[in-house]
PDB file of C-alpha atoms in Angstrom:
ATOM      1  CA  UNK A   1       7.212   0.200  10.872  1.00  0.00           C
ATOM      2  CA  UNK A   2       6.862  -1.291  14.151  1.00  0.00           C
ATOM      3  CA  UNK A   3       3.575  -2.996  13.895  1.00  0.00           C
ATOM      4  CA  UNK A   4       3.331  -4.429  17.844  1.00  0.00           C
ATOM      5  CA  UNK A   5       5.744  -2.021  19.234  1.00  0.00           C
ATOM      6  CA  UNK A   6       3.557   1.255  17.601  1.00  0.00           C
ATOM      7  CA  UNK A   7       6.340   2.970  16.635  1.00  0.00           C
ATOM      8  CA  UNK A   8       8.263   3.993  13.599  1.00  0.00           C
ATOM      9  CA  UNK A   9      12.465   3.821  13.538  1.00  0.00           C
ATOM     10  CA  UNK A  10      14.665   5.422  10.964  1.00  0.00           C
ATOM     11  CA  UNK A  11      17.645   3.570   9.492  1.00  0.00           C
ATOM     12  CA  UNK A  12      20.520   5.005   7.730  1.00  0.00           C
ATOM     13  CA  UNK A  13      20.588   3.765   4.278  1.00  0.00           C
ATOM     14  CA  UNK A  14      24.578   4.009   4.164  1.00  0.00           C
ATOM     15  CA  UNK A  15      25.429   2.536   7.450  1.00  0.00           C
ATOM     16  CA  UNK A  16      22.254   0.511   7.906  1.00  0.00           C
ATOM     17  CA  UNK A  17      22.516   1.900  11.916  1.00  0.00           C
ATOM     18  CA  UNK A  18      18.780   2.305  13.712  1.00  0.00           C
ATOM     19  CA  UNK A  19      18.893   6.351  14.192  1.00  0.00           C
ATOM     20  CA  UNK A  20      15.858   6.316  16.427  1.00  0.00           C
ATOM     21  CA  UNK A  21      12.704   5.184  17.051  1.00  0.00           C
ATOM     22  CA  UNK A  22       9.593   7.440  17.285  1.00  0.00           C
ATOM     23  CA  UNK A  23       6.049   6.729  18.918  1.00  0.00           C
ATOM     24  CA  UNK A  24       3.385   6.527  16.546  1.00  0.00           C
ATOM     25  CA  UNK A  25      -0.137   7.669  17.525  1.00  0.00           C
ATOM     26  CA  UNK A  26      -1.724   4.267  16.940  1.00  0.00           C
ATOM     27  CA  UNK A  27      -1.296   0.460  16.427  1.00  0.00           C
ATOM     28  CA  UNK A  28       0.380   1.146  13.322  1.00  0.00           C
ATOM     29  CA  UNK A  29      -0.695  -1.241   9.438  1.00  0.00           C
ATOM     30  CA  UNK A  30       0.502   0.676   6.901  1.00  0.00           C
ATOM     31  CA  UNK A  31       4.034   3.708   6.123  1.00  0.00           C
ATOM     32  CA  UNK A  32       4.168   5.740   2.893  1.00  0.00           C
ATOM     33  CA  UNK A  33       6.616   8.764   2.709  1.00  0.00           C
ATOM     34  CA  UNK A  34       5.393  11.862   0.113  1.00  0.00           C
ATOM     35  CA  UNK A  35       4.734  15.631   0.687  1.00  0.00           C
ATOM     36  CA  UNK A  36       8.304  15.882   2.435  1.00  0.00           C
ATOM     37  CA  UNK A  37       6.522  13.903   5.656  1.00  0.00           C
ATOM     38  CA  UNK A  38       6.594   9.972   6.701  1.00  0.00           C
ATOM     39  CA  UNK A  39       3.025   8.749   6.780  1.00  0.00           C
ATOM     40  CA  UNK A  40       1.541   6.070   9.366  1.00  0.00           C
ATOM     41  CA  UNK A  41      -1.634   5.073   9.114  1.00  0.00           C
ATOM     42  CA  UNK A  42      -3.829   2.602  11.569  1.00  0.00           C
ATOM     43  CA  UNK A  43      -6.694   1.446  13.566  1.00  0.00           C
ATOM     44  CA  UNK A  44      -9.350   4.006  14.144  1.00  0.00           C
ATOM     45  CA  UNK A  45      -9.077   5.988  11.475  1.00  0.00           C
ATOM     46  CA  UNK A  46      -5.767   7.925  12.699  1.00  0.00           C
ATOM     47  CA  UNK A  47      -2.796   9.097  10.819  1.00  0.00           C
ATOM     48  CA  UNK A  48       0.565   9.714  12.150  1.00  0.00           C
ATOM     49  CA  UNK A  49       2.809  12.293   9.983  1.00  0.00           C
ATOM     50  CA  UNK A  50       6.315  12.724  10.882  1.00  0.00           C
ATOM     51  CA  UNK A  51       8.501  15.067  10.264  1.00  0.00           C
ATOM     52  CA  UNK A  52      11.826  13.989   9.028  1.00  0.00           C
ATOM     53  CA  UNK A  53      13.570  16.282  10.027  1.00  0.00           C
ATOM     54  CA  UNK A  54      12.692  17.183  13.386  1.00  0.00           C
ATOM     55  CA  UNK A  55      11.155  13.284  14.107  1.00  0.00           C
ATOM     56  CA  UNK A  56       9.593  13.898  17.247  1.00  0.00           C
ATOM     57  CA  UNK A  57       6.392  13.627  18.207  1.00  0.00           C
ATOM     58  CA  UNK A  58       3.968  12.665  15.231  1.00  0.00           C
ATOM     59  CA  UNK A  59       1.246  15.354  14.412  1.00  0.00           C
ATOM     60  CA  UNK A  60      -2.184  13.172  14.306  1.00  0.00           C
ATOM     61  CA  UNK A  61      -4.722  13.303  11.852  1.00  0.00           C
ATOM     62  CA  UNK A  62      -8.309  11.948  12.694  1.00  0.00           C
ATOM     63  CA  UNK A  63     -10.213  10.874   9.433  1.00  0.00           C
ATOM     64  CA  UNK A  64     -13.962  12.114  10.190  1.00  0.00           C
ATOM     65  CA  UNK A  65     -16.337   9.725   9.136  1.00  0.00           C
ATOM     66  CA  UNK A  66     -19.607   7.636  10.639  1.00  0.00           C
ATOM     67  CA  UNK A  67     -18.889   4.007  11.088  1.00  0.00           C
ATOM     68  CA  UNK A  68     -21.065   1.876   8.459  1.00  0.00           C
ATOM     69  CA  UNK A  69     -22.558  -1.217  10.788  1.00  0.00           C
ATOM     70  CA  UNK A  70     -23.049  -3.080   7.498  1.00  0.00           C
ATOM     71  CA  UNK A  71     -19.046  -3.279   6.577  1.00  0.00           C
ATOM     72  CA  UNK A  72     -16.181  -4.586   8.450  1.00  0.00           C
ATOM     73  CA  UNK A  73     -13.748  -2.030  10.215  1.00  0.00           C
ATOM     74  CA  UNK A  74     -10.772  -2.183   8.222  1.00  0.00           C
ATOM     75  CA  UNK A  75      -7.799  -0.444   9.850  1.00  0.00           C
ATOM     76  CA  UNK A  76      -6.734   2.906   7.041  1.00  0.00           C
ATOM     77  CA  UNK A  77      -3.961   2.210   4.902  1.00  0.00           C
ATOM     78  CA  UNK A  78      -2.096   5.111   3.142  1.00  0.00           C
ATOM     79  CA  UNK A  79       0.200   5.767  -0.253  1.00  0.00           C
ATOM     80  CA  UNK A  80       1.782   9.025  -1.258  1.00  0.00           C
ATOM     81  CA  UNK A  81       3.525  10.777  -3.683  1.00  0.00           C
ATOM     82  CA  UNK A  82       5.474  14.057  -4.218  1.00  0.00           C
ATOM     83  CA  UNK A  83       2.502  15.907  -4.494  1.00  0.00           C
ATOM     84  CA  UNK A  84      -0.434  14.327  -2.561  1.00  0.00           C
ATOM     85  CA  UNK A  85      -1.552  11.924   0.086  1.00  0.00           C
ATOM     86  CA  UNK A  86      -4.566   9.085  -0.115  1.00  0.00           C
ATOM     87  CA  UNK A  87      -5.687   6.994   2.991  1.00  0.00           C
ATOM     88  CA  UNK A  88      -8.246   4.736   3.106  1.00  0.00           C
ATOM     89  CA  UNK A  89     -11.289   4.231   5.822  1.00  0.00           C
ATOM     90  CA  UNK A  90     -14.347   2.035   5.669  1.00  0.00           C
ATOM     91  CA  UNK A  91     -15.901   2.380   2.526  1.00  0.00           C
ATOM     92  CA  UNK A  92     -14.403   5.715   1.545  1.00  0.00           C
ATOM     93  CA  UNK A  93     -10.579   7.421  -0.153  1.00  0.00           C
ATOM     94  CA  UNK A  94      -9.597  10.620   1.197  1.00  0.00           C
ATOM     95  CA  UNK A  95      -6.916  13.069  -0.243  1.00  0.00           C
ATOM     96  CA  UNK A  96      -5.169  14.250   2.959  1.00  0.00           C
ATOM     97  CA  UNK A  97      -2.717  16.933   0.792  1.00  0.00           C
ATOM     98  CA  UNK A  98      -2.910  19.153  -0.100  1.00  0.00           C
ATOM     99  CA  UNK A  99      -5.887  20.848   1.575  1.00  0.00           C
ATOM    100  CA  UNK A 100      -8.742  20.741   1.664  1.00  0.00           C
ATOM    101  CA  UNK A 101      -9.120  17.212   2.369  1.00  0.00           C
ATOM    102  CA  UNK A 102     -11.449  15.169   0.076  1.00  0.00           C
ATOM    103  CA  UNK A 103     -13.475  12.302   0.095  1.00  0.00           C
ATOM    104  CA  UNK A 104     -14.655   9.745  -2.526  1.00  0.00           C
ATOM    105  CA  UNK A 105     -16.934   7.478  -1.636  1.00  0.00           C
ATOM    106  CA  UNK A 106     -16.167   3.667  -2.760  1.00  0.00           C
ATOM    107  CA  UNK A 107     -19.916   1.944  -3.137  1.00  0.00           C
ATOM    108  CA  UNK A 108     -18.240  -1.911  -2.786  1.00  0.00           C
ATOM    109  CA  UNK A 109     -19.030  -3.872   0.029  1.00  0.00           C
ATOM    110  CA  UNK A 110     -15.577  -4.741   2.053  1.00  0.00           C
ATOM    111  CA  UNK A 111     -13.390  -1.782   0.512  1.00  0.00           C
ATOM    112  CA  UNK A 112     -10.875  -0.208   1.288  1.00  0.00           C
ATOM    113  CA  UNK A 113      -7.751  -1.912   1.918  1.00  0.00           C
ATOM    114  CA  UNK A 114      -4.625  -1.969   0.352  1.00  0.00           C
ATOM    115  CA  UNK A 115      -3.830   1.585  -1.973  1.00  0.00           C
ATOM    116  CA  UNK A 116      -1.384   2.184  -4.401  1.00  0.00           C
ATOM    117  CA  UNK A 117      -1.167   5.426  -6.581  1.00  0.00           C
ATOM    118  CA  UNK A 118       0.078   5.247 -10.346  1.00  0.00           C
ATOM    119  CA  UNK A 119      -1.329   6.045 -14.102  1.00  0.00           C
ATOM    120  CA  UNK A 120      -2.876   8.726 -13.031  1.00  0.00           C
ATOM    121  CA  UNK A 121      -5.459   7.063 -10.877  1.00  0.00           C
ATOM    122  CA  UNK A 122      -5.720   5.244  -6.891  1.00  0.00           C
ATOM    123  CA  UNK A 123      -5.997   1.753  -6.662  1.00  0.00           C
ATOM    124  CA  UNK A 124      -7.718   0.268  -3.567  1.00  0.00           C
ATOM    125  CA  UNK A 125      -8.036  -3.226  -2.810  1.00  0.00           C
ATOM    126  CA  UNK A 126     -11.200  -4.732  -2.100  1.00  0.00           C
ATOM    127  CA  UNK A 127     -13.816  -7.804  -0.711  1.00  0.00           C
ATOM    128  CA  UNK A 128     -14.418  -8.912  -4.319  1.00  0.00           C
ATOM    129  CA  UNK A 129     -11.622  -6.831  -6.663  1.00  0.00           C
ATOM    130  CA  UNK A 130     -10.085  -3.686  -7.074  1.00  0.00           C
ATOM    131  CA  UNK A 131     -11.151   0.210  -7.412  1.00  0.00           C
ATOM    132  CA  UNK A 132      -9.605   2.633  -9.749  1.00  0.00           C
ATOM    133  CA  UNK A 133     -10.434   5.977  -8.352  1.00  0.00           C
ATOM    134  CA  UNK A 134      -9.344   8.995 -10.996  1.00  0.00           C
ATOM    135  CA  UNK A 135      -6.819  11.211  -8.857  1.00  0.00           C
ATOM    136  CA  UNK A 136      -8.513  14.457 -10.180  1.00  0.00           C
ATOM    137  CA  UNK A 137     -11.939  13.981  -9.804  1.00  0.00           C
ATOM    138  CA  UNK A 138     -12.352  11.269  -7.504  1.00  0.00           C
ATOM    139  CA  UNK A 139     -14.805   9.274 -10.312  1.00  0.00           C
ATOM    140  CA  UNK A 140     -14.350   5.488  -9.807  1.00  0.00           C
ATOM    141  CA  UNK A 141     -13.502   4.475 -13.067  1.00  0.00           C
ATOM    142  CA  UNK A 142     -13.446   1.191 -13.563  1.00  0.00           C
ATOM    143  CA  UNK A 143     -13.671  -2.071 -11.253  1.00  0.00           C
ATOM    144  CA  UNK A 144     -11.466  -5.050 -11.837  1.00  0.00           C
ATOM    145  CA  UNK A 145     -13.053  -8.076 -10.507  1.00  0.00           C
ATOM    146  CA  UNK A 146     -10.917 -10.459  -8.414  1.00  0.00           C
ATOM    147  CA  UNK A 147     -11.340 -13.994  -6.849  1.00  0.00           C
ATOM    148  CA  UNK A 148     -10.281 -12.664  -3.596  1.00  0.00           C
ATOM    149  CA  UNK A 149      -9.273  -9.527  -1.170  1.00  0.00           C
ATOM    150  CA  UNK A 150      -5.505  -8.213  -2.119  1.00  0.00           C
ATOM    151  CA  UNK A 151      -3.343  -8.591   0.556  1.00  0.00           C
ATOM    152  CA  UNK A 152      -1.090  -5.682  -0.676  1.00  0.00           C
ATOM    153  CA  UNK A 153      -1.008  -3.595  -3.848  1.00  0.00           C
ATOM    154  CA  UNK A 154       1.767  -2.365  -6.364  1.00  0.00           C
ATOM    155  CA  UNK A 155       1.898  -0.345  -9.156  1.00  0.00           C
ATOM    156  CA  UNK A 156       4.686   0.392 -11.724  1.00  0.00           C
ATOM    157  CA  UNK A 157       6.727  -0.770 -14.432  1.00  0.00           C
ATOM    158  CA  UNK A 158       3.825  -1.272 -17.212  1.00  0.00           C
ATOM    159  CA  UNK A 159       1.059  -3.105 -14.374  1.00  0.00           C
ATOM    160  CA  UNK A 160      -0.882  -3.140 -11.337  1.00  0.00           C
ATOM    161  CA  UNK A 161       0.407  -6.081  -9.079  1.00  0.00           C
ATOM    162  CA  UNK A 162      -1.662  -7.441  -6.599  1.00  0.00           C
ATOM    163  CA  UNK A 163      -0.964 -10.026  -4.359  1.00  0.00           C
ATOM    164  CA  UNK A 164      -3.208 -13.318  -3.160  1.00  0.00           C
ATOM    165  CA  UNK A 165      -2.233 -15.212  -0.316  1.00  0.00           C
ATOM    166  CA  UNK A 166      -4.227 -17.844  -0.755  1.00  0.00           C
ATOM    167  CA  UNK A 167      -3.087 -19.263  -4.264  1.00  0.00           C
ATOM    168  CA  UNK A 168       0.319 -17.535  -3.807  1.00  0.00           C
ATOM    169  CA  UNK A 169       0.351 -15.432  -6.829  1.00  0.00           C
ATOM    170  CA  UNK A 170       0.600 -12.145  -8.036  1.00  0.00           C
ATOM    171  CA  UNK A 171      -2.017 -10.943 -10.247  1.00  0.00           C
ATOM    172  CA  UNK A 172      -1.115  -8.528 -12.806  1.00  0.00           C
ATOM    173  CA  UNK A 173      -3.639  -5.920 -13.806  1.00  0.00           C
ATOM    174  CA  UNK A 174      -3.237  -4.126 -17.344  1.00  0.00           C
ATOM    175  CA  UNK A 175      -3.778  -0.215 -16.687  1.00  0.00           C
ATOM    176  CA  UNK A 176      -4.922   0.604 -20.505  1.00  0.00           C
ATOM    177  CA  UNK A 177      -7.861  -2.481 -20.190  1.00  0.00           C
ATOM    178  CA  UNK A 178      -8.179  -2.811 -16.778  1.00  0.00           C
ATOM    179  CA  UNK A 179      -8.626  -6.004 -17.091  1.00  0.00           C
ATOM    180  CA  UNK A 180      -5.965  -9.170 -15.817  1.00  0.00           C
ATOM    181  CA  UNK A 181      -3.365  -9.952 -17.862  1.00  0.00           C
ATOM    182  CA  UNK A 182      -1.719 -12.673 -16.023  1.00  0.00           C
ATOM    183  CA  UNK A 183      -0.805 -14.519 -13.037  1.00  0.00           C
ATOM    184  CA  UNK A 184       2.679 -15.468 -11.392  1.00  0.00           C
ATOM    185  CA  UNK A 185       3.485 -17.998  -9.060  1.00  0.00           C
ATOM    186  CA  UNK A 186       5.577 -16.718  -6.059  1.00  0.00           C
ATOM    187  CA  UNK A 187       6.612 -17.934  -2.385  1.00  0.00           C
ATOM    188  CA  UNK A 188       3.597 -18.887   0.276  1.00  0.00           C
ATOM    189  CA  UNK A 189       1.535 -16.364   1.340  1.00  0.00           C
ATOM    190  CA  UNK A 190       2.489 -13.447  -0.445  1.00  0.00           C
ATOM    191  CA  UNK A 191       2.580 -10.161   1.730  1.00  0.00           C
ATOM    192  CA  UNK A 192       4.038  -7.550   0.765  1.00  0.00           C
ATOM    193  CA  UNK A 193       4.791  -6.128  -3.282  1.00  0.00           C
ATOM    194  CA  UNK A 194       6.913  -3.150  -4.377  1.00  0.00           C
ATOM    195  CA  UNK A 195       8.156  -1.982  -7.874  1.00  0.00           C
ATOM    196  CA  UNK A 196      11.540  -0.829  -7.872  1.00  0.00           C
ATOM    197  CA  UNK A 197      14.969  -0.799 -10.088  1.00  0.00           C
ATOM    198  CA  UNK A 198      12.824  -1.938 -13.088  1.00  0.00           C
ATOM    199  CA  UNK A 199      11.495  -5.046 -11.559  1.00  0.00           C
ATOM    200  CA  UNK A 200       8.654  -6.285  -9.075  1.00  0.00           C
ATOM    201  CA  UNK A 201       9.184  -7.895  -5.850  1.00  0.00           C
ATOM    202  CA  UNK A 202       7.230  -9.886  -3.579  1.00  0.00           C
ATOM    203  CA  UNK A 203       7.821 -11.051  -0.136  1.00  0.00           C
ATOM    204  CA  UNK A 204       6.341 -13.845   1.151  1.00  0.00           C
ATOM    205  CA  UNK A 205       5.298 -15.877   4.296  1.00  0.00           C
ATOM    206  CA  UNK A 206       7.724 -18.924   3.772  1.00  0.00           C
ATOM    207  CA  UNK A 207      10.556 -16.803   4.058  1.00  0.00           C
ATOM    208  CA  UNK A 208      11.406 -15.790   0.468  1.00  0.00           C
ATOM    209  CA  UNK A 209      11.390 -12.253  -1.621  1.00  0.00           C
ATOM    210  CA  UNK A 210      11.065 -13.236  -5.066  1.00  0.00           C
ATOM    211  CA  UNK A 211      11.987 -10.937  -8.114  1.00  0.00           C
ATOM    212  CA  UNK A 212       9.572 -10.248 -11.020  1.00  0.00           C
ATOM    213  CA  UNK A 213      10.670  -9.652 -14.144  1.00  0.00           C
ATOM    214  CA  UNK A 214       7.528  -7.166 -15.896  1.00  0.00           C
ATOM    215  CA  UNK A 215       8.864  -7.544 -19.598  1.00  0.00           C
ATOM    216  CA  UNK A 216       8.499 -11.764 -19.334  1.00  0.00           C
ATOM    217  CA  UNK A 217       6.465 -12.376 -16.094  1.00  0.00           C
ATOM    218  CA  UNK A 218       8.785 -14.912 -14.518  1.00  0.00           C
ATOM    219  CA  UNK A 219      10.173 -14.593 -11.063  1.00  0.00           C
ATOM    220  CA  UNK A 220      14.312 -14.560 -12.254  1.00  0.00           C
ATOM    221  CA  UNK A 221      15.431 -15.307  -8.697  1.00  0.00           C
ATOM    222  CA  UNK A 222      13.798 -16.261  -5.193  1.00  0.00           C
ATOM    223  CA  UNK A 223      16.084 -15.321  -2.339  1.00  0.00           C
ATOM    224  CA  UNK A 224      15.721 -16.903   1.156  1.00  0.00           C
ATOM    225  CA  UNK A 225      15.574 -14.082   3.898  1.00  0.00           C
ATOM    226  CA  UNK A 226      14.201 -16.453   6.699  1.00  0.00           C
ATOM    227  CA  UNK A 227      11.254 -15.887   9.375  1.00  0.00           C
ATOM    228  CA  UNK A 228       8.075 -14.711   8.250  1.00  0.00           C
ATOM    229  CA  UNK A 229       8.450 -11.148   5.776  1.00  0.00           C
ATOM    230  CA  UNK A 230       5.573  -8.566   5.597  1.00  0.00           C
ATOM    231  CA  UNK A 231       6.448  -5.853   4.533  1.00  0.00           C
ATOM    232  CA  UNK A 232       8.826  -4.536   1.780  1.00  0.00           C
ATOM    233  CA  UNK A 233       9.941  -1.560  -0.408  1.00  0.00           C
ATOM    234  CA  UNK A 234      12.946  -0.351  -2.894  1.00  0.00           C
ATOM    235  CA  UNK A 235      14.915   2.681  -1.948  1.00  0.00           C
ATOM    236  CA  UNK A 236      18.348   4.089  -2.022  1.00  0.00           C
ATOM    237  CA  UNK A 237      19.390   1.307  -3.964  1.00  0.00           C
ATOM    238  CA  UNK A 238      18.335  -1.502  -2.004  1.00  0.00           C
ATOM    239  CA  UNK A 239      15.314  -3.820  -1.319  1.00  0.00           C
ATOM    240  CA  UNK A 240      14.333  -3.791   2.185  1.00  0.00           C
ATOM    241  CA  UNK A 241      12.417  -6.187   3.576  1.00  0.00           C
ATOM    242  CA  UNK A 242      10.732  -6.498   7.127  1.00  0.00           C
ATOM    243  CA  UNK A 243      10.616  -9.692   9.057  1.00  0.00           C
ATOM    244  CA  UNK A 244       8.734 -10.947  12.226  1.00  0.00           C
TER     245      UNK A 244
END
């Protein structure tokens, strides 16, 4: 994801070449891939969804929706799975897949930001914690106060992960309680968080990705990638890490 640029490229995961790059349809936050489509989501309200196969032009998808003057415009973020796709606009989740589209409304102040799907439920990052929305009914089922706003959500291997940039942690969320279960000290400024290969890994503003192990919650190794990471996920057997 090419935040500044608005676009999207595709890299080979064997070669690591650049394939192409394809416009996306707004200035671009947040990538998910699920439903057999690539998924960018950004300012205004607007989806992107490519088509891998024939990658294009991206089909856009407006989020309907009155603008609440009382909460801040957040720009939509999105997270997908085989089966179904969540984005986030001010104050509100919406299944985009499969139709029809739904909407849950999320009562706190400040939501929605970061979203992360896993145990059965949407996670959404907001002003003062974070929102478990039930992926069948849309019920908000339980809200896990937080000292701050999550900078970018996780979920896998036994937790919720959530990141705060400004104590540079990861907070760990037990799914069965729903309460915190601990907190882990990682590089400056966490950004970005993704489970993968049975561990949890965080990349940070100082230049670092560090490596989580769930099953002791120590960071086992902090590698030095340089400039200033944002985003990251695990795929096709590597971690991949973007850097400004």
């Amino acid at each position: 994801l090419n935040s500044n640029e608005q676009s999207v490229s595709r890299i080979d995961p064997s070669t690591k070449a650049l394939l192409r790059t394809i416009p996306a349809p707004t200035i671009a936050s947040d990538i998910a891939v699920g439903t057999g489509a690539v998924w960018v989501a950004g300012a205004g309200h607007i989806l992107g969804r490519i088509d891998p196969d024939a990658p294009l032009t991206p089909r856009q998808v407006t989020l309907p929706g009155v603008q609440n003057p009382l909460l801040p415009r957040l720009e939509s973020q999105v997270a997908a799975t085989s089966q179904a796709v969540w984005a986030t606009t001010t104050g509100a989740v919406w299944r985009i897949e499969p139709d029809p589209r739904r909407r849950f409304d999320v009562i706190e102040q400040g939501c929605c930001g970061a979203i992360a799907i896993g145990f059965d439920s949407i996670w959404v990052a907001g002003s003062f914690g974070v929102e478990r929305v039930r992926v069948g009914s849309g019920q908000l089922e339980a809200q896990i106060k937080l000292p701050f706003q999550g900078a970018s959500l996780a979920v896998g291997v036994g937790g919720v992960w959530v990141s705060d940039s400004s104590s540079d942690r990861i907070w760990r969320i037990d799914p069965k309680l729903n309460t915190v279960g601990t907190t882990i000290a990682v590089g400056q400024q966490p950004t970005g968080i993704a489970v993968g290969a049975g561990s949890v890994w965080v990349a940070s503003g100082n230049g670092t990705v560090s490596r989580i192990d769930p099953t002791t919650d120590r960071v086992v190794i902090t590698s030095d990638v340089g400039g200033t990471p944002s985003g990251i996920a695990v795929g096709a057997g590597t971690v991949w890490v973007s850097i400004d």
